[in-house]
Amino acid sequence: MRLRLFPQEPAGLHLLSQMARQIVLGTGTLAEILGVPTTEHNRLVEDMHDHEAKSAELQFALLTHMRTSFVNPLPREDMYALSRYLNEAMEKLDAAAELVALYKLERLSKRAADQLEVISRQAELTVDAMRRLNDLDDLEDYWIEILRLAKRAERTHRVWVADMIKDMKWSQYARNRDVANQLVEVTKDMRRIATQVGSIIVKES
């Protein structure tokens, strides 16, 4: 591993980790939404909007920090890319929650719970990985595990869509497909984060 010549400031990595934490919290909120009557959806969707707003605030704080700090733990373009993918993942999770409420969906396939399990695990791993970006040793395992989880999510998505086509009328299919698409896109954003980390590992080795 290449020796770093300057001390590193951890604040930027802490902000990235906190952004990943919002996805963990958002996944929990969406799981609650899927388990309650439609009359309670709006209250929980507001909680999800709060997670999304907090993610945006953290990204703005990170951008401000990068502009004002002489030394950053990683190249600015890498930190910006990580923050962008994290925020986009949170936005899509928020959109999934809002769609459930707007469509008044009462029961989703168990595939939705499978996808939330994947997203939650990806986010938990990313919380820890973001903290450790100034010491890239052992992050290859993170990279590989996120990719494995993303592939699992894509397979689940294909099966979910096939089941919906078989079992649902068109209008019901369209509403459920919108939610399914948002969830699989979240897993793809988490994969993009891991791929960016892999790029950093290669550049820094």
Coordinates of C-alpha atoms in Angstrom, one line a residue:
M1 CA 0.0 0.0 0.0
R2 CA 1.4 3.4 -0.9
L3 CA 2.6 5.5 2.1
R4 CA 0.6 8.7 2.6
L5 CA 2.8 11.7 3.3
F6 CA 0.3 14.0 5.0
P7 CA -2.0 13.5 8.0
Q8 CA -5.6 12.9 7.0
E9 CA -8.7 14.7 8.2
P10 CA -11.4 12.2 9.2
A11 CA -14.3 14.6 8.9
G12 CA -15.1 13.9 5.3
L13 CA -15.1 10.1 5.9
H14 CA -17.4 10.6 8.9
L15 CA -19.8 12.5 6.7
L16 CA -19.8 9.8 4.0
S17 CA -20.4 7.2 6.8
Q18 CA -23.3 9.2 8.1
M19 CA -24.8 9.4 4.6
A20 CA -24.7 5.6 4.5
R21 CA -26.3 5.5 7.9
Q22 CA -29.3 7.4 6.5
I23 CA -29.8 4.5 4.1
V24 CA -29.8 2.0 6.9
L25 CA -32.4 4.1 8.7
G26 CA -34.4 4.6 5.6
T27 CA -34.5 0.8 5.0
G28 CA -35.9 0.3 8.4
T29 CA -38.6 3.0 7.8
L30 CA -39.6 1.4 4.5
A31 CA -39.9 -2.0 6.2
E32 CA -42.3 -0.3 8.7
I33 CA -44.3 1.1 5.8
L34 CA -44.7 -2.3 4.3
G35 CA -46.0 -3.7 7.6
V36 CA -48.7 -1.2 8.5
P37 CA -52.2 -0.2 7.1
T38 CA -52.3 2.4 4.4
T39 CA -53.7 4.9 6.8
E40 CA -50.3 5.0 8.5
H41 CA -48.3 5.4 5.3
N42 CA -48.2 9.2 5.2
R43 CA -46.7 9.5 8.7
L44 CA -43.9 7.1 7.9
V45 CA -43.3 8.6 4.5
E46 CA -42.6 11.9 6.2
D47 CA -40.0 10.1 8.3
M48 CA -38.4 8.8 5.1
H49 CA -38.4 12.4 3.6
D50 CA -36.5 13.4 6.8
H51 CA -33.9 10.8 6.1
E52 CA -33.6 12.0 2.5
A53 CA -33.3 15.6 3.6
K54 CA -30.6 14.7 6.1
S55 CA -28.6 12.8 3.4
A56 CA -28.8 16.0 1.2
E57 CA -27.6 18.1 4.2
L58 CA -24.7 15.8 4.8
Q59 CA -23.7 15.9 1.1
F60 CA -23.7 19.6 1.2
A61 CA -21.6 19.6 4.4
L62 CA -19.2 17.3 2.7
L63 CA -18.9 19.5 -0.4
T64 CA -18.3 22.5 1.8
H65 CA -15.7 20.6 3.8
M66 CA -13.8 19.6 0.7
R67 CA -13.7 23.2 -0.6
T68 CA -12.4 24.6 2.7
S69 CA -10.0 21.8 3.7
F70 CA -6.4 21.9 2.6
V71 CA -5.9 18.2 3.0
N72 CA -8.6 15.6 2.2
P73 CA -8.3 11.9 2.9
L74 CA -9.0 11.0 -0.7
P75 CA -9.0 12.9 -4.1
R76 CA -12.0 15.3 -4.2
E77 CA -13.4 13.6 -7.3
D78 CA -13.6 10.3 -5.5
M79 CA -15.3 11.8 -2.4
Y80 CA -17.7 13.6 -4.6
A81 CA -18.6 10.4 -6.6
L82 CA -19.2 8.5 -3.3
S83 CA -21.4 11.2 -1.9
R84 CA -23.4 11.4 -5.1
Y85 CA -24.1 7.7 -5.3
L86 CA -25.0 7.6 -1.6
N87 CA -27.4 10.5 -2.0
E88 CA -28.9 9.0 -5.1
A89 CA -29.5 5.7 -3.4
M90 CA -31.3 7.5 -0.6
E91 CA -33.4 9.5 -3.0
K92 CA -34.6 6.2 -4.7
L93 CA -35.4 4.6 -1.4
D94 CA -37.4 7.7 -0.6
A95 CA -39.2 7.4 -3.9
A96 CA -40.0 3.8 -3.3
A97 CA -41.7 4.7 0.0
E98 CA -43.6 7.5 -1.6
L99 CA -44.9 5.3 -4.4
V100 CA -46.1 2.7 -1.8
A101 CA -48.2 5.5 -0.2
L102 CA -49.4 7.1 -3.4
Y103 CA -50.5 3.8 -4.8
K104 CA -52.0 2.7 -1.5
L105 CA -50.2 -0.6 -1.7
E106 CA -51.2 -2.9 1.2
R107 CA -49.4 -6.1 0.4
L108 CA -46.2 -6.4 -1.6
S109 CA -44.5 -9.6 -2.5
K110 CA -42.0 -11.1 -0.1
R111 CA -39.5 -10.2 -2.7
A112 CA -39.7 -6.6 -1.4
A113 CA -38.6 -7.8 2.0
D114 CA -35.7 -9.7 0.3
Q115 CA -34.6 -6.5 -1.5
L116 CA -34.8 -4.5 1.7
E117 CA -32.6 -7.1 3.4
V118 CA -30.0 -6.8 0.7
I119 CA -30.1 -2.9 0.8
S120 CA -29.8 -2.9 4.6
R121 CA -26.8 -5.2 4.5
Q122 CA -25.2 -3.2 1.7
A123 CA -25.7 0.0 3.7
E124 CA -24.4 -1.4 7.0
L125 CA -21.2 -2.6 5.2
T126 CA -20.9 0.8 3.6
V127 CA -21.2 2.7 6.9
D128 CA -18.1 0.8 8.1
A129 CA -16.3 1.0 4.8
M130 CA -16.6 4.8 4.5
R131 CA -14.9 5.2 7.9
R132 CA -12.0 3.1 6.8
L133 CA -11.2 4.8 3.4
N134 CA -8.1 6.4 4.8
D135 CA -6.7 2.8 5.4
L136 CA -7.7 0.7 2.4
D137 CA -6.4 -2.6 3.8
D138 CA -9.1 -5.3 3.9
L139 CA -11.6 -3.2 1.9
E140 CA -11.4 -5.6 -1.0
D141 CA -13.7 -7.9 1.0
Y142 CA -16.2 -5.1 1.2
W143 CA -16.0 -4.5 -2.5
I144 CA -16.6 -8.2 -3.3
E145 CA -19.4 -8.7 -0.9
I146 CA -21.4 -5.6 -2.1
L147 CA -21.1 -7.0 -5.7
R148 CA -22.3 -10.4 -4.6
L149 CA -25.3 -8.8 -2.8
A150 CA -26.1 -6.7 -5.9
K151 CA -26.2 -9.8 -8.1
R152 CA -28.5 -11.4 -5.6
A153 CA -30.8 -8.4 -5.8
E154 CA -30.9 -8.4 -9.6
R155 CA -31.9 -12.1 -9.6
T156 CA -34.6 -11.4 -7.0
H157 CA -35.8 -8.5 -9.2
R158 CA -36.1 -10.7 -12.3
V159 CA -38.1 -13.4 -10.3
W160 CA -40.3 -10.7 -8.8
V161 CA -41.1 -9.2 -12.2
A162 CA -41.9 -12.6 -13.6
D163 CA -44.2 -13.4 -10.7
M164 CA -46.0 -10.1 -11.2
I165 CA -46.5 -10.6 -14.9
K166 CA -48.0 -14.1 -14.2
D167 CA -50.2 -13.2 -11.2
M168 CA -51.3 -9.5 -11.6
K169 CA -53.6 -7.5 -13.7
W170 CA -51.9 -4.7 -15.7
S171 CA -52.7 -1.8 -13.4
Q172 CA -51.6 -3.7 -10.3
Y173 CA -48.5 -4.9 -12.1
A174 CA -47.6 -1.4 -13.2
R175 CA -47.8 0.0 -9.6
N176 CA -45.8 -2.9 -8.1
R177 CA -43.3 -2.8 -10.9
D178 CA -42.6 0.9 -10.1
V179 CA -41.7 0.0 -6.5
A180 CA -39.6 -3.0 -7.5
N181 CA -37.6 -0.9 -10.0
Q182 CA -36.8 1.7 -7.4
L183 CA -35.5 -0.9 -5.0
V184 CA -33.3 -2.6 -7.4
E185 CA -31.9 0.8 -8.5
V186 CA -30.9 1.4 -4.9
T187 CA -28.9 -1.8 -4.9
K188 CA -27.2 -0.7 -8.1
D189 CA -26.2 2.6 -6.5
M190 CA -24.7 0.7 -3.6
R191 CA -22.8 -1.4 -6.2
R192 CA -21.6 1.8 -7.8
I193 CA -20.2 2.9 -4.4
A194 CA -18.3 -0.3 -4.0
T195 CA -17.0 -0.1 -7.6
Q196 CA -15.7 3.4 -6.8
V197 CA -14.0 2.0 -3.7
G198 CA -12.5 -0.7 -5.9
S199 CA -11.2 2.1 -8.2
I200 CA -9.7 3.9 -5.2
I201 CA -8.0 0.7 -4.0
V202 CA -6.4 0.1 -7.5
K203 CA -5.2 3.7 -7.7
E204 CA -3.8 3.8 -4.2
S205 CA -2.0 0.4 -4.4

